[in-house]
Coordinates of C-alpha atoms (C1' of nucleotides) in Angstrom, one line a residue:
Chain U
M1 CA 26.7 140.0 108.1
T2 CA 29.1 138.5 105.7
G3 CA 30.5 136.6 108.6
R4 CA 27.5 134.4 108.6
G5 CA 27.8 133.5 105.0
R6 CA 31.4 132.6 105.4
L7 CA 30.6 130.4 108.3
H8 CA 28.1 128.5 106.3
K9 CA 30.3 127.9 103.4
A10 CA 33.1 126.8 105.6
R11 CA 30.8 124.3 107.3
S12 CA 29.3 122.9 104.2
L13 CA 32.7 122.1 102.8
D14 CA 33.4 120.0 105.7
V15 CA 31.4 117.1 104.5
C16 CA 33.4 114.3 105.8
K17 CA 33.3 115.3 109.4
P18 CA 30.6 114.1 111.6
V19 CA 27.8 116.6 112.0
E20 CA 27.8 116.7 115.7
T21 CA 30.2 119.0 117.4
K22 CA 32.8 117.7 119.7
R23 CA 31.1 118.9 122.7
A24 CA 28.0 117.3 121.6
S25 CA 29.6 114.0 121.1
R26 CA 31.3 114.1 124.4
R27 CA 28.1 114.7 126.1
G28 CA 26.4 112.1 124.0
S29 CA 28.4 109.5 125.9
G30 CA 26.9 110.8 129.1
K31 CA 25.3 108.4 131.4
G32 CA 21.9 109.7 132.3
D33 CA 19.9 112.4 133.9
M34 CA 21.7 112.0 137.2
E35 CA 24.9 112.5 135.4
E36 CA 23.7 115.4 133.6
K37 CA 22.7 117.2 136.7
K38 CA 26.0 116.4 138.2
S39 CA 27.9 117.7 135.3
Q40 CA 26.3 121.0 135.9
V41 CA 27.4 121.0 139.4
L42 CA 30.8 120.0 138.4
K43 CA 31.2 123.1 136.4
D44 CA 31.0 125.1 139.6
E45 CA 33.1 122.9 141.7
N46 CA 34.7 119.7 140.7
K47 CA 35.2 118.2 144.0
P48 CA 32.2 116.0 144.6
K49 CA 32.6 113.0 142.5
Q50 CA 32.3 109.9 144.6
R51 CA 29.1 108.1 144.2
E52 CA 29.4 105.6 141.4
K53 CA 33.0 105.9 141.0
K54 CA 33.5 104.5 144.4
D55 CA 33.6 100.8 143.5
I56 CA 36.1 101.4 140.8
D57 CA 38.3 103.6 143.0
E58 CA 38.5 100.9 145.6
E59 CA 42.0 100.0 145.0
K60 CA 43.4 103.4 144.6
P61 CA 45.2 105.0 147.5
A62 CA 43.6 107.9 149.2
G63 CA 43.2 110.8 146.8
S64 CA 46.0 112.7 148.4
V65 CA 48.6 111.8 145.9
K66 CA 48.0 113.2 142.5
R67 CA 49.9 112.0 139.6
E68 CA 53.3 113.6 140.1
T69 CA 55.6 112.0 137.8
C70 CA 58.4 114.3 138.6
A71 CA 60.2 112.3 141.2
L72 CA 60.5 109.4 138.9
P73 CA 63.7 109.4 136.9
E74 CA 65.9 109.7 139.9
T75 CA 64.1 106.9 141.7
V76 CA 64.2 104.5 138.9
P77 CA 66.8 101.9 139.7
V78 CA 68.8 100.9 136.7
E79 CA 68.2 97.2 137.3
A80 CA 64.5 97.8 137.3
C81 CA 64.8 99.1 133.9
A82 CA 66.5 95.9 132.7
T83 CA 63.2 94.1 132.8
P84 CA 61.0 96.8 131.4
K85 CA 58.3 94.6 129.9
T86 CA 57.4 92.8 133.0
A87 CA 58.0 95.5 135.6
T88 CA 54.5 96.2 136.5
C89 CA 54.1 99.2 138.6
D90 CA 50.6 100.4 138.2
G91 CA 51.6 103.8 137.3
K92 CA 48.3 105.5 137.9
S93 CA 47.8 104.9 141.5
K94 CA 51.2 104.8 142.9
K95 CA 54.0 106.4 141.2
L96 CA 56.8 104.7 143.1
P97 CA 58.2 101.7 141.3
K98 CA 59.9 100.5 144.5
E99 CA 58.7 97.0 145.3
T100 CA 59.2 97.9 149.0
S101 CA 56.5 100.4 148.9
N102 CA 54.0 99.2 151.4
C103 CA 51.1 101.6 150.9
K104 CA 48.9 98.8 149.6
E105 CA 49.1 95.2 149.9
Q106 CA 51.2 94.3 147.0
K107 CA 49.7 92.7 144.0
P108 CA 50.2 89.1 143.2
P109 CA 53.3 89.0 141.1
R110 CA 51.6 88.0 138.0
T111 CA 53.1 88.3 134.6
L112 CA 51.0 90.2 132.2
R113 CA 49.3 88.3 129.5
Q114 CA 49.6 90.5 126.6
D115 CA 46.2 90.3 124.9
S116 CA 43.9 89.0 127.5
V117 CA 43.1 92.1 129.4
T118 CA 43.8 95.1 127.4
R119 CA 42.1 97.2 130.0
L120 CA 44.7 96.3 132.5
I121 CA 47.5 97.0 130.1
S122 CA 46.4 100.5 129.5
K123 CA 46.4 101.0 133.2
E124 CA 49.8 99.6 133.6
K125 CA 52.7 101.9 133.1
S126 CA 56.0 100.3 132.6
V127 CA 59.0 102.1 133.9
D128 CA 60.0 102.9 130.4
E129 CA 56.6 104.4 129.7
V130 CA 56.9 106.9 132.6
L131 CA 60.4 107.9 131.7
L132 CA 59.5 108.4 128.1
R133 CA 56.5 110.5 128.9
K134 CA 58.6 112.6 131.2
T135 CA 61.1 113.0 128.4
L136 CA 58.5 114.1 126.0
E137 CA 57.3 116.6 128.5
K138 CA 60.8 118.1 128.6
L139 CA 60.9 118.3 124.8
K140 CA 57.9 120.5 124.6
I141 CA 58.5 124.0 123.2
K142 CA 57.6 126.7 125.6
K143 CA 54.8 129.0 124.6
V144 CA 56.6 132.3 125.1
Q145 CA 59.7 131.1 123.3
R146 CA 57.7 129.9 120.4
S147 CA 55.9 133.1 120.3
E148 CA 59.0 135.3 120.3
A149 CA 60.7 133.1 117.7
A150 CA 57.7 133.0 115.5
S151 CA 57.2 136.8 115.4
S152 CA 60.9 137.3 114.7
I153 CA 61.0 134.7 111.9
N154 CA 57.8 135.8 110.4
G155 CA 59.0 139.4 110.2
I156 CA 62.2 138.3 108.5
I157 CA 60.4 136.1 106.0
K158 CA 58.0 138.8 105.2
N159 CA 60.8 141.3 104.5
I160 CA 62.6 138.9 102.2
M161 CA 59.4 138.1 100.3
D162 CA 58.6 141.8 99.9
H163 CA 62.1 142.5 98.7
L164 CA 62.1 139.8 96.2
K165 CA 58.7 140.7 94.8
K166 CA 59.4 144.4 94.5
N167 CA 63.1 144.5 93.5
T168 CA 63.7 141.5 91.4
Q169 CA 62.5 140.3 88.1
C170 CA 63.4 136.6 88.2
F171 CA 62.1 136.1 91.8
K172 CA 59.0 138.2 91.7
D173 CA 56.6 135.3 91.5
I174 CA 57.9 133.7 94.5
S175 CA 55.8 132.2 97.2
K176 CA 56.7 130.7 100.5
L177 CA 56.4 127.1 101.5
P178 CA 57.2 126.5 105.2
T179 CA 58.6 123.1 105.7
G180 CA 60.6 121.1 108.2
S181 CA 60.1 120.1 111.8
Y182 CA 58.9 123.4 113.2
Y183 CA 56.1 123.6 110.8
E184 CA 55.3 119.9 111.2
N185 CA 55.0 120.3 115.0
L186 CA 57.9 117.9 115.4
K187 CA 60.4 120.4 116.6
I188 CA 61.7 119.6 120.1
S189 CA 63.3 121.5 122.9
N190 CA 63.8 124.9 121.3
P191 CA 62.2 126.8 118.4
D192 CA 65.6 127.4 116.9
E193 CA 65.4 126.0 113.4
F194 CA 63.1 127.1 110.7
D195 CA 62.9 126.0 107.1
V196 CA 61.2 128.0 104.5
M197 CA 61.2 127.2 100.8
M198 CA 60.8 130.1 98.4
T199 CA 59.3 128.7 95.4
I200 CA 59.1 129.9 91.8
P201 CA 56.3 128.4 89.7
L202 CA 57.2 126.9 86.4
D203 CA 55.2 124.8 84.1
R204 CA 56.7 122.5 81.5
V205 CA 60.2 121.5 82.3
D206 CA 62.3 118.7 80.9
L207 CA 64.1 116.5 83.4
Q208 CA 67.1 114.4 82.7
P209 CA 68.4 112.1 85.4
F210 CA 71.8 113.0 86.7
G211 CA 73.6 110.0 88.1
D212 CA 71.6 106.9 88.9
D213 CA 70.2 107.3 92.3
G214 CA 67.1 108.9 91.0
A215 CA 67.1 112.0 93.2
F216 CA 69.1 114.4 91.0
Y217 CA 68.2 115.9 87.7
S218 CA 69.2 118.5 85.2
V219 CA 66.4 120.8 84.4
A220 CA 65.8 122.1 80.9
L221 CA 63.2 124.7 80.2
K222 CA 61.0 124.5 77.2
R223 CA 61.6 127.3 74.8
G224 CA 59.7 130.5 75.1
E225 CA 59.8 133.5 77.3
S226 CA 60.8 133.2 80.8
S227 CA 62.1 135.5 83.4
L228 CA 64.6 132.8 84.1
K229 CA 66.1 132.9 80.7
R230 CA 69.3 134.3 81.8
F231 CA 70.0 131.2 83.9
M232 CA 69.7 129.0 80.9
Q233 CA 72.8 127.6 79.3
E234 CA 72.9 128.2 75.6
E235 CA 73.6 124.8 74.3
D236 CA 71.0 122.7 76.0
N237 CA 68.6 125.0 77.7
T238 CA 69.3 123.6 81.1
L239 CA 68.7 125.8 84.1
S240 CA 71.8 126.5 86.1
A241 CA 71.2 125.7 89.7
Y242 CA 74.4 127.3 90.7
G243 CA 73.7 130.5 88.9
M244 CA 70.2 130.9 90.2
L245 CA 71.1 130.1 93.8
K246 CA 73.9 132.6 93.6
E247 CA 71.6 135.4 92.4
F248 CA 69.1 134.4 95.0
R249 CA 71.7 134.5 97.7
E250 CA 72.7 138.0 96.7
E251 CA 69.2 139.3 96.8
V252 CA 68.6 137.8 100.2
K253 CA 71.9 139.3 101.3
K254 CA 70.9 142.8 100.2
C255 CA 67.7 142.6 102.2
V256 CA 69.2 141.0 105.3
K257 CA 72.0 143.5 105.5
M258 CA 69.6 146.0 106.9
M259 CA 68.4 143.8 109.7
K260 CA 69.8 143.9 113.1
D261 CA 70.8 140.7 114.7
V262 CA 70.5 138.8 111.5
E263 CA 73.6 137.3 109.8
M264 CA 74.1 135.3 106.7
E265 CA 76.2 132.2 106.9
K266 CA 78.8 131.3 104.4
K267 CA 77.7 129.4 101.4
K268 CA 78.0 125.7 101.8
I269 CA 78.9 123.7 98.7
G270 CA 75.9 121.9 97.2
C271 CA 73.5 123.2 99.8
P272 CA 70.3 124.7 98.6
A273 CA 69.7 126.9 101.6
V274 CA 70.7 130.4 102.5
T275 CA 71.1 130.1 106.2
L276 CA 70.4 133.1 108.4
T277 CA 71.4 133.2 112.0
I278 CA 69.2 135.3 114.3
K279 CA 70.6 136.3 117.6
G280 CA 69.0 138.0 120.5
V281 CA 65.8 136.1 120.5
G282 CA 65.5 133.5 123.2
P283 CA 68.3 131.6 124.8
V284 CA 69.9 130.2 121.7
P285 CA 70.5 131.7 118.2
I286 CA 67.9 130.7 115.7
S287 CA 68.8 129.4 112.3
L288 CA 66.5 130.1 109.4
D289 CA 67.1 128.1 106.2
V290 CA 65.7 129.9 103.2
V291 CA 65.7 127.4 100.4
L292 CA 65.3 128.3 96.8
G293 CA 62.9 125.9 95.0
I294 CA 61.2 125.5 91.7
E295 CA 57.6 124.5 91.7
V296 CA 56.7 122.3 88.8
R297 CA 53.0 122.3 88.3
T298 CA 52.5 118.9 86.7
S299 CA 51.9 115.6 88.2
W300 CA 55.0 113.7 89.3
P301 CA 56.6 111.7 86.6
A302 CA 56.0 108.1 87.5
E303 CA 59.6 107.2 87.6
F304 CA 60.2 109.5 90.6
T305 CA 58.7 107.2 93.1
K306 CA 58.8 103.9 91.3
D307 CA 58.5 101.4 94.1
G308 CA 58.7 104.1 96.6
F309 CA 56.2 106.1 98.6
Q310 CA 54.2 103.0 99.3
I311 CA 51.5 104.4 101.5
D312 CA 48.6 102.4 100.1
D313 CA 48.1 100.3 103.2
W314 CA 48.8 103.1 105.5
L315 CA 47.2 106.3 104.3
G316 CA 45.4 104.8 101.3
K317 CA 45.6 104.7 97.6
K318 CA 43.5 107.8 97.2
V319 CA 45.7 109.9 99.4
K320 CA 48.7 108.8 97.4
Q321 CA 47.1 109.8 94.2
Q322 CA 46.1 113.1 95.5
H323 CA 49.7 113.8 96.4
M324 CA 51.0 112.7 93.1
R325 CA 48.7 115.0 91.3
K326 CA 50.1 118.0 93.2
P327 CA 53.1 120.0 92.1
Y328 CA 56.6 118.8 93.0
Y329 CA 59.6 120.9 93.9
L330 CA 63.2 121.0 92.8
V331 CA 66.0 122.5 94.9
P332 CA 69.5 123.5 93.8
K333 CA 71.4 120.7 95.5
H334 CA 74.1 118.3 94.3
E335 CA 76.3 115.7 95.8
G336 CA 80.1 115.5 95.5
R337 CA 82.3 117.9 93.7
A338 CA 80.8 120.8 92.0
M339 CA 82.7 120.4 88.8
A340 CA 82.1 116.7 88.4
E341 CA 80.6 116.2 85.0
R342 CA 78.2 113.7 83.5
D343 CA 76.8 113.8 80.0
G344 CA 78.0 117.3 79.7
V345 CA 76.2 118.5 82.8
L346 CA 78.1 119.9 85.8
A347 CA 77.1 118.7 89.2
K348 CA 76.7 122.2 90.5
D349 CA 74.0 122.8 88.0
V350 CA 71.7 119.9 88.9
W351 CA 68.6 119.9 91.0
R352 CA 67.3 117.5 93.6
I353 CA 63.7 116.6 94.0
S354 CA 62.2 117.8 97.2
F355 CA 59.2 116.2 98.9
S356 CA 59.2 118.4 101.9
H357 CA 55.6 119.5 101.2
V358 CA 54.4 115.9 101.1
E359 CA 56.3 115.0 104.3
K360 CA 54.6 117.9 106.0
E361 CA 51.3 116.8 104.8
I362 CA 51.6 113.2 105.9
V363 CA 53.0 114.1 109.3
K364 CA 50.0 116.3 109.9
N365 CA 47.6 113.7 108.5
H366 CA 49.3 110.6 109.7
G367 CA 46.4 108.2 110.5
S368 CA 45.1 105.2 108.7
E369 CA 41.7 106.7 109.8
K370 CA 41.1 110.2 108.9
T371 CA 40.0 110.9 112.5
C372 CA 43.2 109.8 114.1
C373 CA 44.1 112.0 117.0
E374 CA 41.0 114.1 116.7
D375 CA 39.1 114.9 119.9
G376 CA 37.3 112.0 121.2
K377 CA 38.8 109.6 118.7
I378 CA 41.8 107.3 119.0
R379 CA 44.9 109.2 119.9
C380 CA 48.2 107.8 118.6
C381 CA 51.8 108.1 119.7
R382 CA 53.4 108.3 116.2
K383 CA 54.6 111.8 116.7
G384 CA 55.8 111.2 120.2
C385 CA 57.8 108.2 119.0
L386 CA 59.5 110.2 116.3
K387 CA 60.3 113.1 118.7
L388 CA 61.9 110.6 121.0
L389 CA 64.0 109.1 118.3
K390 CA 65.1 112.5 117.1
H391 CA 66.0 113.4 120.6
M392 CA 68.0 110.2 121.2
L393 CA 69.9 110.6 118.0
G394 CA 70.7 114.2 119.0
L395 CA 72.0 113.1 122.4
L396 CA 74.1 110.3 120.9
K397 CA 75.6 112.7 118.4
E398 CA 76.5 115.0 121.2
E399 CA 78.3 112.3 123.1
D400 CA 80.1 110.8 120.1
S401 CA 81.4 113.0 117.3
S402 CA 81.8 110.0 115.0
F403 CA 78.0 110.1 114.6
A404 CA 78.1 113.5 112.9
K405 CA 76.9 112.2 109.6
F406 CA 73.6 111.0 111.0
C407 CA 70.8 113.5 111.0
S408 CA 67.2 113.9 111.9
Y409 CA 66.2 113.1 108.4
H410 CA 67.4 109.5 109.0
A411 CA 65.0 109.4 111.9
K412 CA 62.2 110.8 110.0
T413 CA 62.7 108.4 107.0
T414 CA 62.9 105.4 109.3
F415 CA 59.7 106.6 110.9
F416 CA 57.9 106.7 107.6
H417 CA 59.0 103.2 106.7
T418 CA 57.9 102.0 110.1
C419 CA 54.5 103.6 109.6
C420 CA 54.1 101.7 106.4
S421 CA 54.8 98.3 108.0
R422 CA 52.8 99.0 111.1
N423 CA 50.0 100.9 109.4
K424 CA 47.0 100.8 111.6
D425 CA 46.2 103.4 114.1
S426 CA 45.7 100.7 116.7
D427 CA 49.3 99.7 116.2
W428 CA 50.2 103.1 117.7
E429 CA 47.7 103.6 120.4
A430 CA 48.8 106.4 122.7
S431 CA 48.9 104.2 125.7
R432 CA 51.6 102.0 124.1
L433 CA 54.2 104.6 123.7
S434 CA 57.1 102.6 125.0
H435 CA 56.2 99.5 123.0
C436 CA 55.9 101.6 119.8
F437 CA 59.1 103.5 120.5
L438 CA 60.9 100.2 121.0
M439 CA 59.7 99.0 117.6
L440 CA 60.8 102.2 116.0
L441 CA 64.3 101.8 117.5
E442 CA 64.6 98.2 116.4
D443 CA 63.7 99.3 112.9
F444 CA 66.3 102.0 113.0
E445 CA 68.9 99.5 114.2
G446 CA 68.0 97.2 111.4
H447 CA 68.6 99.9 108.8
L448 CA 71.9 100.8 110.4
R449 CA 73.2 97.3 110.5
D450 CA 72.5 96.9 106.8
S451 CA 73.8 100.4 106.1
K452 CA 70.6 100.7 104.1
L453 CA 67.9 103.3 104.5
P454 CA 66.1 104.0 101.2
N455 CA 64.8 107.4 100.7
F456 CA 61.1 107.1 101.4
F457 CA 60.1 108.6 98.1
I458 CA 63.0 107.5 95.9
P459 CA 64.0 104.1 97.2
T460 CA 67.0 103.9 94.9
Q461 CA 68.7 106.5 96.9
N462 CA 70.3 105.1 100.0
L463 CA 70.5 107.7 102.7
L464 CA 73.1 105.7 104.6
S465 CA 75.6 105.8 101.7
G466 CA 77.3 108.7 103.4
P467 CA 78.2 107.3 106.8
S468 CA 80.7 104.5 106.9
N469 CA 79.5 101.0 107.7
R470 CA 81.6 101.1 110.8
S471 CA 79.8 104.1 112.2
C472 CA 76.4 102.6 111.2
T473 CA 77.0 99.5 113.2
S474 CA 78.4 101.4 116.0
L475 CA 75.4 103.6 116.2
A476 CA 73.1 100.6 116.0
R477 CA 75.0 98.9 118.9
R478 CA 74.7 102.1 120.9
I479 CA 71.0 102.4 120.4
K480 CA 70.5 98.7 121.2
E481 CA 72.2 99.3 124.5
E482 CA 69.9 102.2 125.3
R483 CA 66.9 100.2 124.3
E484 CA 67.8 97.2 126.5
S485 CA 68.8 99.2 129.6
G486 CA 65.8 101.5 129.8
F487 CA 67.2 104.6 128.2
P488 CA 69.7 105.9 130.7
I489 CA 70.6 108.5 128.2
F490 CA 67.3 110.2 128.8
L491 CA 68.0 110.5 132.5
K492 CA 70.8 113.0 132.1
Chain A
dC1 C1' 40.6 117.3 132.6
dA2 C1' 38.3 121.4 130.9
dT3 C1' 39.2 125.7 129.4
dG4 C1' 41.9 129.4 127.5
dT5 C1' 45.8 131.1 124.4
dT6 C1' 48.7 131.4 120.5
dC7 C1' 50.3 130.2 116.0
dG8 C1' 49.7 128.2 111.4
dC9 C1' 46.8 127.7 107.7
dG10 C1' 43.2 127.5 104.2
dA11 C1' 39.0 129.7 102.4
dG12 C1' 36.7 133.6 101.3
dT13 C1' 36.3 138.4 100.3
dG14 C1' 37.1 142.9 99.0
dC15 C1' 40.3 146.1 96.9
Chain P
dG1 C1' 46.7 139.4 91.8
dC2 C1' 47.2 141.1 96.7
dA3 C1' 46.4 141.6 101.6
dC4 C1' 43.4 141.1 105.0
dT5 C1' 39.9 138.5 108.1
dC6 C1' 37.8 134.5 109.9
dG7 C1' 37.4 130.1 111.9
dC8 C1' 39.5 126.0 112.9
dG9 C1' 43.0 122.5 114.6
dA10 C1' 47.3 121.5 117.1
dA11 C1' 49.9 122.2 121.0
dC12 C1' 51.0 124.5 125.2
dA13 C1' 49.4 126.4 129.7
dT14 C1' 46.6 126.8 133.8

DNA sequence: CATGTTCGCGAGTGC
DNA sequence: GCACTCGCGAACAT
């Protein structure tokens, strides 16, 4: 009854989408009556499909071999990887890259002309390509694991929210904003890290830059009643990040104390998160970052992203404006020593702008065309590339502790920059995974060599100011090695 | 590869 | 305001 009405409304909102359903459009590309009949048959059994395909299939080996990619990594000779671009094993039909394989007469050893026959290229699978796909496969999160982790985490979040709403004054208006890689579908390997911002709405604040990198501010409330009054310092009305986070922490602690298998980690200086560790779910402990945040319900001040966030050519001017009209968030985070002082403000009381919500939004909506990655439309490999980069960085960190200061946010930021310079969906076509990944790596190496990686939103902030130049160049060199030798690191 | 599942999420609704 | 349901998309699974 009401269900109908709802459906209607939902549909009518959807103005930009094509009217036809996916199924319809898929069928729309059907060949003819014959085909249509066939497709009915196919539903029952999908064996008989020779007829017209025949000519095309000519060069394929007998159907016996399906695409089993599994044997590959072991069989890939390292030398073969050294010439990734020209190594042309036609991945689809035979999965063995050995040149000795005799199953067919071998192809003429032609070098690929890049642009001439794009058809061919998409058929070709370089050695890299296969390894990368295999690696991505491994990085997938298992359904059961995800399910267990999600229900555990969701329960905890709900508990905390309920507690804050019922038992506190200052945090009673809180809402949750899930962010970070899990919620962006970029998490790899295990669902073992969750980030949830708990946001308090606030209108009308007065920001004063703290330091000169443009990311940190002191926050003064306008006069008037506020449940946050007790966190305000008398003299200047600034809101104490430290005081508020402390209180927040204590409340979360009260509530978490009752939970089995959940522990709270020690406070980390300057860190806006209350980190909870959940054991007993899945093979590894899960860490849940609960981040206190202030939601400021006004458009971003223009100076925030002056010269930054340049997505005009990638996602479009309109999208950019939409984002800038949305609220922004502040989290209790500072750099350096807590008691460092500037203009009468202590570092421990400053806030950093957070753009997690925008990051999430653009990761989910990452195409220059709105339809990118939708069914039946161009699929891209952007996310795949980023996952691979994150994975590689993780592995390199494991093997060399001097890379400890590099983090996945460096990967993500690099990725955003690369998306801006290669901004068309066709630059990222799914079939060109290895090509795209190589580009991304080269970009990353570039940033590392310069020791410069501007925050995507606040370009005055250099995210590589932490790590030493030495470790930057060393990481760059290491990545280059991997890139040029066909990613042996992924074989382990 | 088509089809089925589950989770995340926004919109809508009813209390 | 809030909690709940619904329908859809993304990603995993078969």
